[in-house]
Short mmCIF file of C-alpha atoms and ligand atoms in Angstrom, two decimals:
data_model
loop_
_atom_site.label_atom_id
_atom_site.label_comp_id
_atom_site.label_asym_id
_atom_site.label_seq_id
_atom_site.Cartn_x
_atom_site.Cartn_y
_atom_site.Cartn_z
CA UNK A 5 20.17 -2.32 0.82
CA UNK A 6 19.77 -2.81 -2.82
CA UNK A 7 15.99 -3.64 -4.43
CA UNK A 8 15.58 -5.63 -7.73
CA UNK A 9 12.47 -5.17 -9.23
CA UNK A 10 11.12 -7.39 -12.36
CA UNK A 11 8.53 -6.62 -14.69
CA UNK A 12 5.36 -8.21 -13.44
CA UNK A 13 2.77 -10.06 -15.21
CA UNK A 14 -0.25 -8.22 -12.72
CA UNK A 15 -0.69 -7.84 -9.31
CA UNK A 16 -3.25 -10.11 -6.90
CA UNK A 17 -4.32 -10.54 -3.95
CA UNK A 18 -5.51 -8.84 -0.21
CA UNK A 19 -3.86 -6.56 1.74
CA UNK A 20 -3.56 -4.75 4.45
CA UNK A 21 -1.10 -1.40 4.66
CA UNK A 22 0.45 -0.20 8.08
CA UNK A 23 -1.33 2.52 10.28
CA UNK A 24 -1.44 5.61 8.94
CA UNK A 25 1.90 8.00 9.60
CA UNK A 26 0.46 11.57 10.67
CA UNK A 27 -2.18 9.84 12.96
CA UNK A 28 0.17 7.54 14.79
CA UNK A 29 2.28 10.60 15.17
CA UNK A 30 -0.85 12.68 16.39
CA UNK A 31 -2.10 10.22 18.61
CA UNK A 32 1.11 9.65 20.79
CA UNK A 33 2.11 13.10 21.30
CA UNK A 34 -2.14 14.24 22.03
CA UNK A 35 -2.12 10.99 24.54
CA UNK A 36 1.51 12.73 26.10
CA UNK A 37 -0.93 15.38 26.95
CA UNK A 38 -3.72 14.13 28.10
CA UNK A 39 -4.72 13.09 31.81
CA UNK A 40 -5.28 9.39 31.95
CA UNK A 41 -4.21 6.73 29.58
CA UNK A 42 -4.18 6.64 25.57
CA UNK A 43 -4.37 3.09 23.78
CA UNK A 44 -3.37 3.19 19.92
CA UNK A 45 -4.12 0.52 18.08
CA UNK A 46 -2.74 -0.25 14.29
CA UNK A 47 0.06 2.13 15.72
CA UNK A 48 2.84 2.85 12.46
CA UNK A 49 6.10 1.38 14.20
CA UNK A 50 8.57 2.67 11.83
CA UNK A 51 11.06 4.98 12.17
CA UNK A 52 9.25 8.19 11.96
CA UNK A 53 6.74 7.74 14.34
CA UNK A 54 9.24 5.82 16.15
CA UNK A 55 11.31 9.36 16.85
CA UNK A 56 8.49 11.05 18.49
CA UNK A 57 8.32 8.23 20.98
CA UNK A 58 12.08 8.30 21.52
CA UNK A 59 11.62 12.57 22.17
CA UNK A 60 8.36 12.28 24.27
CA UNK A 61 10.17 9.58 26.36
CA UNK A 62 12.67 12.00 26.71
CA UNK A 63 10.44 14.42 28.29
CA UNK A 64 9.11 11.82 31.14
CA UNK A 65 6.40 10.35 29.10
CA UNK A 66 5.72 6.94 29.98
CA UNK A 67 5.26 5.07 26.59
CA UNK A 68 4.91 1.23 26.20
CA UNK A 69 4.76 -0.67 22.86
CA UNK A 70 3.35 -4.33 22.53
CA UNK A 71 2.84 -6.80 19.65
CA UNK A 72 -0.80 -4.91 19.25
CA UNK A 73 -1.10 -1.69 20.87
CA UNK A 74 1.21 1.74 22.57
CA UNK A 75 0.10 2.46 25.70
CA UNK A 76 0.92 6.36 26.64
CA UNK A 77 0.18 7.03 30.14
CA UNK A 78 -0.78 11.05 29.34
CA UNK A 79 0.98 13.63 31.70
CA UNK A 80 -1.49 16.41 31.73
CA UNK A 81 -0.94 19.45 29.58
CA UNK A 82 2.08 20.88 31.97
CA UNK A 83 3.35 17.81 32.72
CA UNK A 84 6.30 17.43 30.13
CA UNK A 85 9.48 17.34 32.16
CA UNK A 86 12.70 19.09 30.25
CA UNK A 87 14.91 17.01 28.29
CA UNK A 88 18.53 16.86 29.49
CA UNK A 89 19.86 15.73 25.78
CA UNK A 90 18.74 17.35 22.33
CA UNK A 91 15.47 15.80 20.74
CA UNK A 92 16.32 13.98 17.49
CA UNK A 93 13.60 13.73 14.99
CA UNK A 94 15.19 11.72 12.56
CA UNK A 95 13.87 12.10 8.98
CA UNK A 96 10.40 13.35 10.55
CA UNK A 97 9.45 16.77 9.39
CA UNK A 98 5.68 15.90 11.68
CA UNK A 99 7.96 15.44 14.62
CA UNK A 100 10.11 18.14 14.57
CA UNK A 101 7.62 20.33 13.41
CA UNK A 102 4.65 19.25 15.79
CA UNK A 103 6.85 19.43 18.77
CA UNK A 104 8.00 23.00 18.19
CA UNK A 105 4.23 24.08 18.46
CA UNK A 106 4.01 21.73 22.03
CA UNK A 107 7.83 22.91 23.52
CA UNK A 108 6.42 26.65 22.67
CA UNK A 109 4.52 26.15 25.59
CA UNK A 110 7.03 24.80 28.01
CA UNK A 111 8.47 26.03 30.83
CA UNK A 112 11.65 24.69 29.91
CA UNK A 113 14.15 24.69 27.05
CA UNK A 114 14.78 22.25 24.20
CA UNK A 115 16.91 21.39 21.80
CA UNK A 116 15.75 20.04 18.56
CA UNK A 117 17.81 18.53 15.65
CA UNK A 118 17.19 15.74 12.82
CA UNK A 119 19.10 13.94 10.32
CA UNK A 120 20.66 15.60 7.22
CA UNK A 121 17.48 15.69 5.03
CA UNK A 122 15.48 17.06 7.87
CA UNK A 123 18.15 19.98 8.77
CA UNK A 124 17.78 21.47 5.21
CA UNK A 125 13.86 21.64 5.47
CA UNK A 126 12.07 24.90 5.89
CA UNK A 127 11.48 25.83 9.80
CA UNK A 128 11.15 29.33 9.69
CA UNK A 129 7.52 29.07 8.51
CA UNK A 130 7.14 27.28 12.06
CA UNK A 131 9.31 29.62 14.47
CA UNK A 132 7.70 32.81 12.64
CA UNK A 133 3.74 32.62 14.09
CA UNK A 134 5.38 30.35 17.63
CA UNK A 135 7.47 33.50 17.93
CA UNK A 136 4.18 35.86 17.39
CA UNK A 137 2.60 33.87 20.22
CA UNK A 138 5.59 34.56 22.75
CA UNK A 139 8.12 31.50 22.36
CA UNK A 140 11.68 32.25 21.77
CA UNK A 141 14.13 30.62 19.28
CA UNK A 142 17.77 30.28 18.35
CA UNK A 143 19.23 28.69 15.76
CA UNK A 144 20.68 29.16 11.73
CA UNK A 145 19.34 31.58 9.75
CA UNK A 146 16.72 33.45 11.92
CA UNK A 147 15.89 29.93 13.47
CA UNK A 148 14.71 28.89 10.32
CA UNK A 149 16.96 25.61 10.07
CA UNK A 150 17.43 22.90 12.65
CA UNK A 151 18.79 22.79 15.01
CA UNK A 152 16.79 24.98 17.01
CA UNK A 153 16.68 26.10 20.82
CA UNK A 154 13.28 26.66 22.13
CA UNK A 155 12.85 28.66 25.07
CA UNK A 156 8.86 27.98 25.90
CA UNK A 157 7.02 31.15 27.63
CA UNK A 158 3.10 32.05 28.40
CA UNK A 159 1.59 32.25 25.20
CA UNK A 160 -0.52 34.50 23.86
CA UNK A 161 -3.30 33.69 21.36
CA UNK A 162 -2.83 34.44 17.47
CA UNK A 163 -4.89 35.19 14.29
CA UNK A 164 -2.52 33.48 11.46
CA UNK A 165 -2.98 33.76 8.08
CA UNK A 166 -0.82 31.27 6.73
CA UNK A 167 1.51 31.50 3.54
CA UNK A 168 1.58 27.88 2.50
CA UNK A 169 -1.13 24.94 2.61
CA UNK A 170 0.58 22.61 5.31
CA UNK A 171 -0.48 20.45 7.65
CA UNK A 172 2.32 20.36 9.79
CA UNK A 173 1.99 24.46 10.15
CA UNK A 174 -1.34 24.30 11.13
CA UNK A 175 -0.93 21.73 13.61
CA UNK A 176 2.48 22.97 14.88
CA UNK A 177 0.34 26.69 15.46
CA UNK A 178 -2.85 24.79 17.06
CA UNK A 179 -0.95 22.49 19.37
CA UNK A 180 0.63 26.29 20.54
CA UNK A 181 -2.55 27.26 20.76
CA UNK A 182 -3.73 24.41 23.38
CA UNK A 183 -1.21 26.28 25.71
CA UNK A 184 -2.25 30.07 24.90
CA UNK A 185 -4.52 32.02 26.89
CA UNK A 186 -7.17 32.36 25.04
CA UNK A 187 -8.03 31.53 20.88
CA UNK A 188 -5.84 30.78 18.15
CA UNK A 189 -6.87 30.84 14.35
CA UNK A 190 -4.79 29.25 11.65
CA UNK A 191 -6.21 30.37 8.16
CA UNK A 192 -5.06 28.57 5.78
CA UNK A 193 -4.96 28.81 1.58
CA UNK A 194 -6.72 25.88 0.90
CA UNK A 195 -7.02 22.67 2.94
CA UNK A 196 -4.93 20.47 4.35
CA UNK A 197 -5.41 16.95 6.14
CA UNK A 198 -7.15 17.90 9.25
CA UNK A 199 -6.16 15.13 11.14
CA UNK A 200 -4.97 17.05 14.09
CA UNK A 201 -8.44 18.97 14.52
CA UNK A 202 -10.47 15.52 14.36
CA UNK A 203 -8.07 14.20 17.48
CA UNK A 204 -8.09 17.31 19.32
CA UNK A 205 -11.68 17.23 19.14
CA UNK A 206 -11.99 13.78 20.14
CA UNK A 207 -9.65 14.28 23.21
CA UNK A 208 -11.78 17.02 24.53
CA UNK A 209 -10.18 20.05 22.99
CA UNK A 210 -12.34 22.75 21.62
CA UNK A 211 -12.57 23.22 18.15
CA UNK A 212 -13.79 24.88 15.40
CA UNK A 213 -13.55 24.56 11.63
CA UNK A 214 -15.21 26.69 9.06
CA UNK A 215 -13.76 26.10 5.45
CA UNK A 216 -10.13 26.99 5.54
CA UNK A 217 -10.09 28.15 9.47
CA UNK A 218 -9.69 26.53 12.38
CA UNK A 219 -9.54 27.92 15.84
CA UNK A 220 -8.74 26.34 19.32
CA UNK A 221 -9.25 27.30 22.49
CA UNK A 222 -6.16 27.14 25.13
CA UNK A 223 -6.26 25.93 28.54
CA UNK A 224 -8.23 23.51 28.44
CA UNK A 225 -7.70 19.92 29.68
CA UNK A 226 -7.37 17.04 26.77
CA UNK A 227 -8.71 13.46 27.80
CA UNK A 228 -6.93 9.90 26.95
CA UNK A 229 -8.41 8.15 24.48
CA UNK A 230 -8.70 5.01 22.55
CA UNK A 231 -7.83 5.48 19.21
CA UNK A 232 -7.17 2.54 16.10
CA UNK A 233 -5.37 3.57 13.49
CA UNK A 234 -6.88 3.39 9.92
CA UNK A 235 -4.18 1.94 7.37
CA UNK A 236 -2.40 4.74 5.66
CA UNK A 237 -3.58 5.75 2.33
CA UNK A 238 -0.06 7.16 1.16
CA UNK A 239 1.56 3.89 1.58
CA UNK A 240 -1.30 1.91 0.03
CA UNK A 241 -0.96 4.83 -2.81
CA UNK A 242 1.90 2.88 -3.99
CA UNK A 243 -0.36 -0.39 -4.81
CA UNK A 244 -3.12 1.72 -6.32
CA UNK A 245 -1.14 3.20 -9.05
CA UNK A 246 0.81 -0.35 -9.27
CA UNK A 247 -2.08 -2.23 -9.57
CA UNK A 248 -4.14 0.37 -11.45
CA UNK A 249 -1.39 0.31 -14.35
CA UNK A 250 -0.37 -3.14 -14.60
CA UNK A 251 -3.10 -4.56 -17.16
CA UNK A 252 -4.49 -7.68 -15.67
CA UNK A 253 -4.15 -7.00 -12.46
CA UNK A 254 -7.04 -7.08 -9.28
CA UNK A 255 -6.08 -6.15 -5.82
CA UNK A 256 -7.66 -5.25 -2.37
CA UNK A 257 -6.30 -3.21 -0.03
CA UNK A 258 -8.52 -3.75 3.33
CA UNK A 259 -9.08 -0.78 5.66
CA UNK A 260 -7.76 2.39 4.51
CA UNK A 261 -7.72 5.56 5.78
CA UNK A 262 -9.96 7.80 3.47
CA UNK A 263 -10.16 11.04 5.18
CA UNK A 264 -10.77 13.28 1.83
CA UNK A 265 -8.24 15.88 2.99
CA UNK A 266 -5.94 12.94 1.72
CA UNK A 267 -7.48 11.00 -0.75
CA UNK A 268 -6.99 13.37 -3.61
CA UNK A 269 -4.76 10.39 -5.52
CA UNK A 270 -8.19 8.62 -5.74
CA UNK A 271 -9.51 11.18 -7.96
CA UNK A 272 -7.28 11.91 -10.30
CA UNK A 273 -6.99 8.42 -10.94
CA UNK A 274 -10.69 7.94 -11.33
CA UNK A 275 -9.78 10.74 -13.96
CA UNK A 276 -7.07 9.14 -15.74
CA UNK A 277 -9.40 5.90 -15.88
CA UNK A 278 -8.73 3.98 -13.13
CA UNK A 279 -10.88 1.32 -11.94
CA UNK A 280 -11.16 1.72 -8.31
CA UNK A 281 -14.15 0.54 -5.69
CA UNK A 282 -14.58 1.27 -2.46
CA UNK A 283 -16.28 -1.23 -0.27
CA UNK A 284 -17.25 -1.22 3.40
CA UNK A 285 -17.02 2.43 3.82
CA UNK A 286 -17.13 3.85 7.33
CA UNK A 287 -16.21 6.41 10.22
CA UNK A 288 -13.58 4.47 12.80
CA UNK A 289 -12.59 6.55 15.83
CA UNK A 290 -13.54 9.71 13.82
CA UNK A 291 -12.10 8.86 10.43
CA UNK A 292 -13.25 7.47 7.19
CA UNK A 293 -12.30 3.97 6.08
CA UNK A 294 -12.75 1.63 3.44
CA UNK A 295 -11.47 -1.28 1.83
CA UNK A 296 -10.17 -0.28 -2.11
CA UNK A 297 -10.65 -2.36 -5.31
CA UNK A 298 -8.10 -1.93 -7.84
CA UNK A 299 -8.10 -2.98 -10.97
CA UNK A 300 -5.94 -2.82 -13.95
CA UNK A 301 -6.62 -0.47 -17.04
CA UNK A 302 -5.19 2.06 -19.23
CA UNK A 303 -4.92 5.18 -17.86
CA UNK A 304 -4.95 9.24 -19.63
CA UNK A 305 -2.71 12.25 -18.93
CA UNK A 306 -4.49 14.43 -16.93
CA UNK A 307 -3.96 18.09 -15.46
CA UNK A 308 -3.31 18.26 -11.63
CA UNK A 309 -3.40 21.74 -10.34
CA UNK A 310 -4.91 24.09 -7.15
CA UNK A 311 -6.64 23.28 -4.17
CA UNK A 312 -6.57 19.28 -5.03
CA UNK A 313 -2.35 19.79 -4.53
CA UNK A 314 -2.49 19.32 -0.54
CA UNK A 315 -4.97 16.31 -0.53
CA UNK A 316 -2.05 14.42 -2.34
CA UNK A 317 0.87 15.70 -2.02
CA UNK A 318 2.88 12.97 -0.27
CA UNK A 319 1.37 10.23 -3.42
CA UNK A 320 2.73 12.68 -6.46
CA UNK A 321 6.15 10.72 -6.92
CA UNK A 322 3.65 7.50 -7.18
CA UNK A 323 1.26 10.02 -9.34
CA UNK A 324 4.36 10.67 -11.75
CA UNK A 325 4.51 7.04 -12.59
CA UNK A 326 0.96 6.54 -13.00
CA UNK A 327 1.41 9.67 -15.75
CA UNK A 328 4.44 7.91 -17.32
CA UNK A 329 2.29 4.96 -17.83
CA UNK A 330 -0.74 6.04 -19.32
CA UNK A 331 -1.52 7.26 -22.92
CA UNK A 332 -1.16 11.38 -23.29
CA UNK A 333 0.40 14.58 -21.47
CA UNK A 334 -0.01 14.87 -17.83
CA UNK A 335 0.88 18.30 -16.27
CA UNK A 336 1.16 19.04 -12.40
CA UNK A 337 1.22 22.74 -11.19
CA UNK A 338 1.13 24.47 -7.90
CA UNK A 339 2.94 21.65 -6.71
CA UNK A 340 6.31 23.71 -5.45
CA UNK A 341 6.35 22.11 -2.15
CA UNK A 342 7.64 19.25 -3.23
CA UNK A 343 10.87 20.75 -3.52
CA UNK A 344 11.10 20.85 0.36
CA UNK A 345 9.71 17.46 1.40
CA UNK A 346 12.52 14.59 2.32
CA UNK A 347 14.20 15.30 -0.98
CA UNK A 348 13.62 17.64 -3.84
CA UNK A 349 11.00 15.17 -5.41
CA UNK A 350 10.10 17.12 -8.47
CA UNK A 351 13.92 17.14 -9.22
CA UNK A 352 14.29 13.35 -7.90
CA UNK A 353 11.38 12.13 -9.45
CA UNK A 354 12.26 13.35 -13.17
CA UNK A 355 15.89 12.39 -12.79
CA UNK A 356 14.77 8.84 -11.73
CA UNK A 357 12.13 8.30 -14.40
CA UNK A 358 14.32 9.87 -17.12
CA UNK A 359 16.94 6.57 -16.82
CA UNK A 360 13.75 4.16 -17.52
CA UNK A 361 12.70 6.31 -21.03
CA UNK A 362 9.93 8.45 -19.42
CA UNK A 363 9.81 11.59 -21.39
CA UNK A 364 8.99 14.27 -18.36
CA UNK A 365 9.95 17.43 -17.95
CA UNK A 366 10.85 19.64 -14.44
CA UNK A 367 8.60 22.56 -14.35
CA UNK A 368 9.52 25.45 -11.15
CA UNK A 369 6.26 24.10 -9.49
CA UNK A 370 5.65 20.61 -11.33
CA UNK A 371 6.12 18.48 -14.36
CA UNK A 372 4.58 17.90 -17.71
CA UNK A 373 5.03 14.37 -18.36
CA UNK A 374 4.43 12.73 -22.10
CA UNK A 375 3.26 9.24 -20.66
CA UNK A 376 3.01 5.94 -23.26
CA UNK A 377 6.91 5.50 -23.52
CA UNK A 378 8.50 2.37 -23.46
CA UNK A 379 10.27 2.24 -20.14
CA UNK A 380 13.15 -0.10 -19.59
CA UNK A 381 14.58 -1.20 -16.59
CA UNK A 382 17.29 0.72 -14.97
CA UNK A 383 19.47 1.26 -11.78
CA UNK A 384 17.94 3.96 -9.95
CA UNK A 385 18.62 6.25 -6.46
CA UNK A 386 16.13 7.06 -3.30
CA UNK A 387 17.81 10.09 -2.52
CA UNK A 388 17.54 9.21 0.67
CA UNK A 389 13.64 9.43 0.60
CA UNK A 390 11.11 6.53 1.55
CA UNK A 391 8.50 7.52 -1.35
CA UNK A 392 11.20 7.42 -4.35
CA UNK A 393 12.56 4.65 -3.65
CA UNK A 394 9.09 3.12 -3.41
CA UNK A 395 7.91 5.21 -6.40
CA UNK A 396 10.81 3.75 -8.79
CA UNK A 397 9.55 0.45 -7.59
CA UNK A 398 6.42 0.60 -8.85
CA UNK A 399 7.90 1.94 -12.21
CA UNK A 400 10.17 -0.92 -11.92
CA UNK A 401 7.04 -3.14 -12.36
CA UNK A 402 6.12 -1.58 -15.66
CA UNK A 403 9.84 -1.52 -17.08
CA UNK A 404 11.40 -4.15 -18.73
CA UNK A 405 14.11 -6.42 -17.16
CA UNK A 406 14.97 -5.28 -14.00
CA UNK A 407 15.24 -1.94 -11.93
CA UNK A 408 17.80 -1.46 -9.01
CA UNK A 409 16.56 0.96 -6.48
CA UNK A 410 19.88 2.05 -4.46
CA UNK A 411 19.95 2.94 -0.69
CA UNK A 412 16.22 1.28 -0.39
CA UNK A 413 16.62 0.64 3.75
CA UNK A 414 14.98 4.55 3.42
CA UNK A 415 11.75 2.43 3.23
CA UNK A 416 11.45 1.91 6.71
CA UNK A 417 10.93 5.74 7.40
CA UNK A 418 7.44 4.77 6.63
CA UNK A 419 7.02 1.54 5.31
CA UNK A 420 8.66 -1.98 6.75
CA UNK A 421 7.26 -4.56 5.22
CA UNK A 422 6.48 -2.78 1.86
CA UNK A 423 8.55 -5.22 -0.27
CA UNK A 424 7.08 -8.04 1.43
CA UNK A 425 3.47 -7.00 0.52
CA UNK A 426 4.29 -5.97 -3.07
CA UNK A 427 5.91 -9.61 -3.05
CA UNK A 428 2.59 -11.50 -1.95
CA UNK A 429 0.79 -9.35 -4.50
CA UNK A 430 2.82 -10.05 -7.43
CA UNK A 431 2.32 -12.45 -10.04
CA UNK A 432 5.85 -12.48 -12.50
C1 S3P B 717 2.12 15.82 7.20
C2 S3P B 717 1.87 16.89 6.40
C3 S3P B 717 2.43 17.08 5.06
C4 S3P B 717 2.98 15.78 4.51
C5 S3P B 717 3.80 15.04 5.51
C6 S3P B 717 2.98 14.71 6.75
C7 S3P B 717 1.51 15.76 8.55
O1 S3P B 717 3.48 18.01 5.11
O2 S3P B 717 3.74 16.01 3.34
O3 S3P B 717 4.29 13.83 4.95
O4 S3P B 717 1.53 14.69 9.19
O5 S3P B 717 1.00 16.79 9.00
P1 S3P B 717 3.23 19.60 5.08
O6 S3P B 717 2.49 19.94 6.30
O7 S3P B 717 4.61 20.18 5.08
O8 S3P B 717 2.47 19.89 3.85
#
């Protein structure tokens, strides 16, 4: 599918964003191991969360899906039954990932594998500390690409210090951990979302976070839960920067999730002058939410650097726009992760914003982009990834004539419905 995006006049309106990706994802494979029933509400049905359904199914877990909840009927923590085909996690890093910390346990064999993008991405950082607690692995290059064989075994509790600030390591490690005998630590750098710690908590694991470190105790029996899923702040990211840039414009985006492990974006807007309220502020099933004013303004360059990096990392293709826009330099550092997410998206994101006149420059771990050009409309690729192709959008609404986002079914990784709400929002 093609996209055709038209410089807009500003941006209008109320709306609401899907549930939020890593919790949906969290909730459904915690409620797999839980005894009793788990009911998700605001659940993300697209097709990331979508593949760790399809792989938990696989394993014997009962998982319904109605017009306004999942229902997972939990199987206890040894109750996942051996698949008899591979597990395909799709595009999703979280599933693939997450499920190599929970098969570690197993006292069975799997087979994981994904789609192109996802069998270039960095395992190895996974199969490294799952291999320190006792699981074994096969696969390319020391296990460090899918696929990957898992043969679970009785773990043993670890101490890891680890080398990158990820969320999906940490979890991966702790959801090893709820099968160990005894304590695992993850240490990490600097923080990352912590939305697996807040669930484990609530479903009865024990937990403890100081700072950077976060230990869990194995063996121990998780509960099912009820848990609603906050909208997701990386797909409302997308309306923030659009409305935040388009002059004019006023928006509300109603209950978001705004966990500060992820709102990072927030800030540096504030920063770069945004005009952004939050309304209605409060803790939902153990999360923050709020409802976000946006409205438009000229933005500043800004620097974004260190321990702010992981608290926005999935919103920096949206973040690169927002620079291109506003008056001055911008410069992102530490920001070398990127390169391994869905697509290179420091390479992606300067390609793509080079054909509309940005003047930005790839940096090793970032960019230094000279924002205030005139950017003109352009035909533009997603590389296969859900957040340029929505990225170039919202650049598309700031160029003038139209932009052509190629290959823009990627969307639905994350986001179905995203044209339709930038649609109700926007006034040409
Ligand atoms: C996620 C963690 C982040 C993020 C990804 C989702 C998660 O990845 O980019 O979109 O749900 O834990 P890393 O853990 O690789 O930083």
């Amino acid at each position: 599918m093609e996209l055709t995006i038209k410089q807009c006049k500003s941006l209008e309106g109320h709306i609401t964003v899907p549930g939020d990706k890593s919790i949906s994802h969290r909730a459904v494979m915690l409620g797999a191991l839980a005894s009793g029933r788990t009911i998700i509400t605001n659940f993300l049905k697209a097709e990331d969360c979508l593949s760790t359904i399809k792989c938990l199914r696989a394993m014997g877990v009962d998982i319904t899906e109605s017009s306004d909840k999942v229902t997972v009927e939990g199987r206890g923590l040894y109750g996942l039954k051996e698949s008899c085909d591979i597990l395909d996690c799709g595009n999703s890093g979280t599933t693939a990932r997450l499920l190599l910390g929970i098969l570690s346990g197993q006292h069975f064999s799997s087979v994981l594998t994904g789609d192109k993008s996802l069998r270039r991405r960095p395992m190895g950082r996974i199969t490294c500390p799952l291999g320190q607690m006792g699981a074994v692995f096969i696969g390319r290059k020391d296990a460090s690409l899918l696929p990957i064989a898992v043969q679970g075994r009785n773990l043993k509790p670890i101490y890891y210090k680890t080398p990158v600030a990820s969320a999906q390591l940490k979890s991966a490690i702790l959801l090893a951990g709820l099968f160990a005998s005894g304590k695992t630590v993850v240490e990490e750098p600097a923080k990352s979302r912590d939305h697996s710690e807040r669930m484990l908590r609530r479903f009865g694991a024990e937990i403890e976070v100081d700072g950077c470190v976060v230990s869990v105790q194995g063996q121990r029996e998780l509960r099912g839960q009820t848990v609603k899923v906050p909208g997701d702040i990386s797909s409302a990211a997308f309306f923030i920067v659009a409305a935040a840039i388009v002059p004019g414009s006023d928006i509300t985006i109603k209950d978001v999730g705004l966990n500060p492990t992820r709102s990072g974006i927030l800030e540096v807007l504030r920063e770069m002058g945004a005009d952004i309220d939050i309304n209605n502020y409060r803790l939902d099933t153990g999360e923050p939410v709020g409802d976000l004013r946006v409205r438009g303004s000229t933005l500043k360059g800004t620097v974004i650097e260190g321990d702010i990096i992981p608290r926005l990392i999935d919103e920096i293709p949206v973040l690169a726009v927002a620079a291109a826009a506003a008056q001055g330099q911008t410069v992102l550092k530490d920001a070398a992760e990127l390169r391994v997410k869905e697509s290179d998206r420091i390479s992606a994101v300067a390609k793509e914003l080079v054909k509309l006149g940005a003047d930005i420059q790839e940096q090793p771990d970032g960019l230094i982009i000279n924002g205030g050009k005139k950017l003109t409309g352009a035909v533009c690729q997603s590389y296969g990834d859900h957040r340029i192709a929505m990225a170039m959008s919202v650049a598309g609404l700031v160029a003038s004539g139209k932009t052509v986002i190629k290959n823009a079914d990627v969307i639905n990784i994350s986001f179905p419905g995203f044209t339709d709400a930038l649609k109700m929002l926007v006034v040409e």
